[in-house]
């Protein structure tokens, strides 16, 4: 029983990180119907910015987190402005390939600057409490709570503010929204900034939890977060959160009860099975084809 | 109309008198590849690069059938390649007698392709209902499942990889398979079936209403595509003489995607050019070290922004297009000019 609880706690931690990254995918998809495949690499850049801020500038945790989030958000906006915006009218596939190209660029640029994996210093005091056999580390609790807070803020922004209303308007109807005075370009930039800053925050948390970082770490985590977004129903913000936690739970539970090499296999087979029964994800709505 | 037909007749005759050119050229190149391999006329390194180009052409062509001609978005192509590579290697190393391996090599490659083709059905069936991003996920998941299944099979070396293959992929063999894949896919595209593939790209519902059996077309396209990816995998394994599951991960699939979109979708000439340019450029830039991998994606992004259709997008070399199609388009143009 304690074992299961322990694994559930781990699942919550991993799931929080997946959920934060999945949010970036789903927000961009909701507003541009484009899959930003560079998002996983922005997550990686977040982790590296964390390294730079913590080691080169010797900053404490809160400035490190803020710096990573702002840096990644800035990068996200620049990427959108220079790589994706010229392609808004182009075939959708060109935008996807551009995103893959941007991702490769970020990976290899980081690799060129940091040829060796980096070790993140311990930024936070890590104490471990034990409750009748169940060991809880303060880092774990921190990661879970911080992600929940970030997601709550995002939910507030999307549901309660003018910017959020504009985002929802654009994802509802791209042609009518600008006619009603919604500044489309600005809202898209803001969406990118928010989505990628969440990815940056996830990068910092990942770096705290698994302190060895390398430029290719974003690929697998990014694709998995993308899957989480799809499982939840891509374009749906609450769906992405649920999808992230489901994926985290599945992965941790597979590792807990089966050989760890089966992890990806089971996770992806489950994904396929889910897509057969709910082809539009858990919270997604089917789009009927019109002729 | 009278003038038109006589002109067309002349055009047709013109083409037919030159028909021997292409086979003659192909025979010559094939002979050249045999000679080069026999007498070591080229540096082994250059030979290696040429063979990589050939294998990449097969991969690009096969993916272009799905992504370019059919308009789906498959991102798990390396999975099919892995299946072909492992099946072919397993056959030549473990099943076939060692002294016969060189002779049975084509059989092994074909077997690899066939197994990959059969597995291609696994992806074809979900494609009946899902399209676009969700099909992309299915293919992505498929690629990862293949990788993790191979990692869990001990007989194939698991994550350590599989070795013991002799260097059986030679210049003539690679050339032969490139030729076969170009020939088969070109003929498929300009056949009745090919029209179905194109119509799915343009509008699936409309093509269904025009009584195109879309499911049938999809199954066939996925099977053919994965068959050739498997062939490429078999050749690749016997060129490198060592394979491991990580060689066929998402990065490999991305590489193939880039070659397809660099060359241009829906074009055989584009696939050939895309694969050649990408492979050769990466080799030429090797002195730049890791910076070439920074430079290439930038080129790709710029290409997509300024020429979203790739180098040859939706266009074709004239001699790839069958006479019948060329006549049709010419007739159409003359009619348009006439009115």
XYZ file of C-alpha atoms in Angstrom, chain A residues 29 35 82-83 86-87 90 92-94 96-98 100-102 104-105 108-109 111-112 219-220 223 226 230 233-234 261-262 264-265 268-269 271-272 275 279-280 289 291, chain B residues 73 75 129-131 133-134 137-138 140-142 144-145 147-149 151-152 205 209 250-251 254-255 257-258 261 278 290-291 293-295 297-298 300-301 304-305 308-309:
84
model
C -2.688 24.438 -31.207
C 1.706 21.791 -33.620
C 10.332 35.092 -37.429
C 9.668 31.448 -38.233
C 5.423 34.142 -42.429
C 3.866 30.685 -42.787
C 1.153 28.454 -46.178
C -0.046 23.502 -42.598
C 2.657 20.951 -43.204
C 5.222 23.658 -44.001
C 5.110 21.767 -38.933
C 8.357 21.168 -40.790
C 9.532 24.646 -39.845
C 10.813 20.611 -36.515
C 13.630 22.659 -38.056
C 13.515 25.216 -35.255
C 16.663 20.826 -34.405
C 18.299 24.234 -34.469
C 22.179 21.551 -31.977
C 22.891 25.153 -31.075
C 24.887 21.181 -28.130
C 27.460 23.299 -29.926
C 12.972 15.406 -27.578
C 11.522 12.487 -25.669
C 6.947 14.140 -27.660
C 2.551 16.181 -26.952
C -3.553 14.644 -27.495
C -7.886 16.457 -26.426
C -5.561 18.841 -28.192
C 12.155 -1.271 -20.457
C 8.416 -1.836 -21.037
C 7.456 3.331 -23.490
C 5.869 0.277 -25.034
C 2.220 4.070 -26.359
C 0.010 1.011 -26.676
C -2.297 5.755 -26.183
C -3.282 3.852 -29.320
C -7.321 6.884 -29.553
C -10.349 9.506 -31.208
C -10.537 13.150 -30.102
C -16.572 16.867 -41.401
C -18.837 19.048 -47.220
C 1.369 13.093 -42.076
C 6.185 10.613 -38.516
C -10.959 6.864 -39.414
C -8.338 9.303 -38.163
C -6.574 11.904 -40.230
C -2.671 15.261 -36.308
C -4.232 12.192 -34.797
C 0.270 10.514 -33.311
C -0.591 6.972 -34.341
C 4.631 8.413 -33.951
C 3.472 5.946 -31.336
C 4.009 3.139 -33.813
C 8.269 4.286 -30.662
C 6.539 0.951 -30.083
C 11.831 0.720 -31.050
C 10.826 -0.402 -27.598
C 9.757 -3.875 -28.800
C 14.821 -3.185 -27.193
C 12.971 -5.923 -25.338
C -14.854 12.978 -49.004
C -18.194 10.096 -53.448
C 12.405 9.886 -33.850
C 15.506 11.749 -35.035
C 12.655 13.611 -38.684
C 15.610 13.303 -41.050
C 10.691 14.089 -43.202
C 13.165 16.889 -43.812
C 9.905 18.494 -47.633
C 20.574 16.800 -47.839
C 28.547 20.344 -34.860
C 27.839 23.753 -36.420
C 23.769 20.663 -37.567
C 23.019 24.235 -36.516
C 23.292 25.474 -40.059
C 17.914 23.431 -39.748
C 18.313 27.159 -40.433
C 15.374 24.285 -43.791
C 13.451 27.009 -41.958
C 10.082 26.702 -45.788
C 9.508 30.438 -45.375
C 7.147 26.385 -48.721
C 6.728 23.726 -51.374
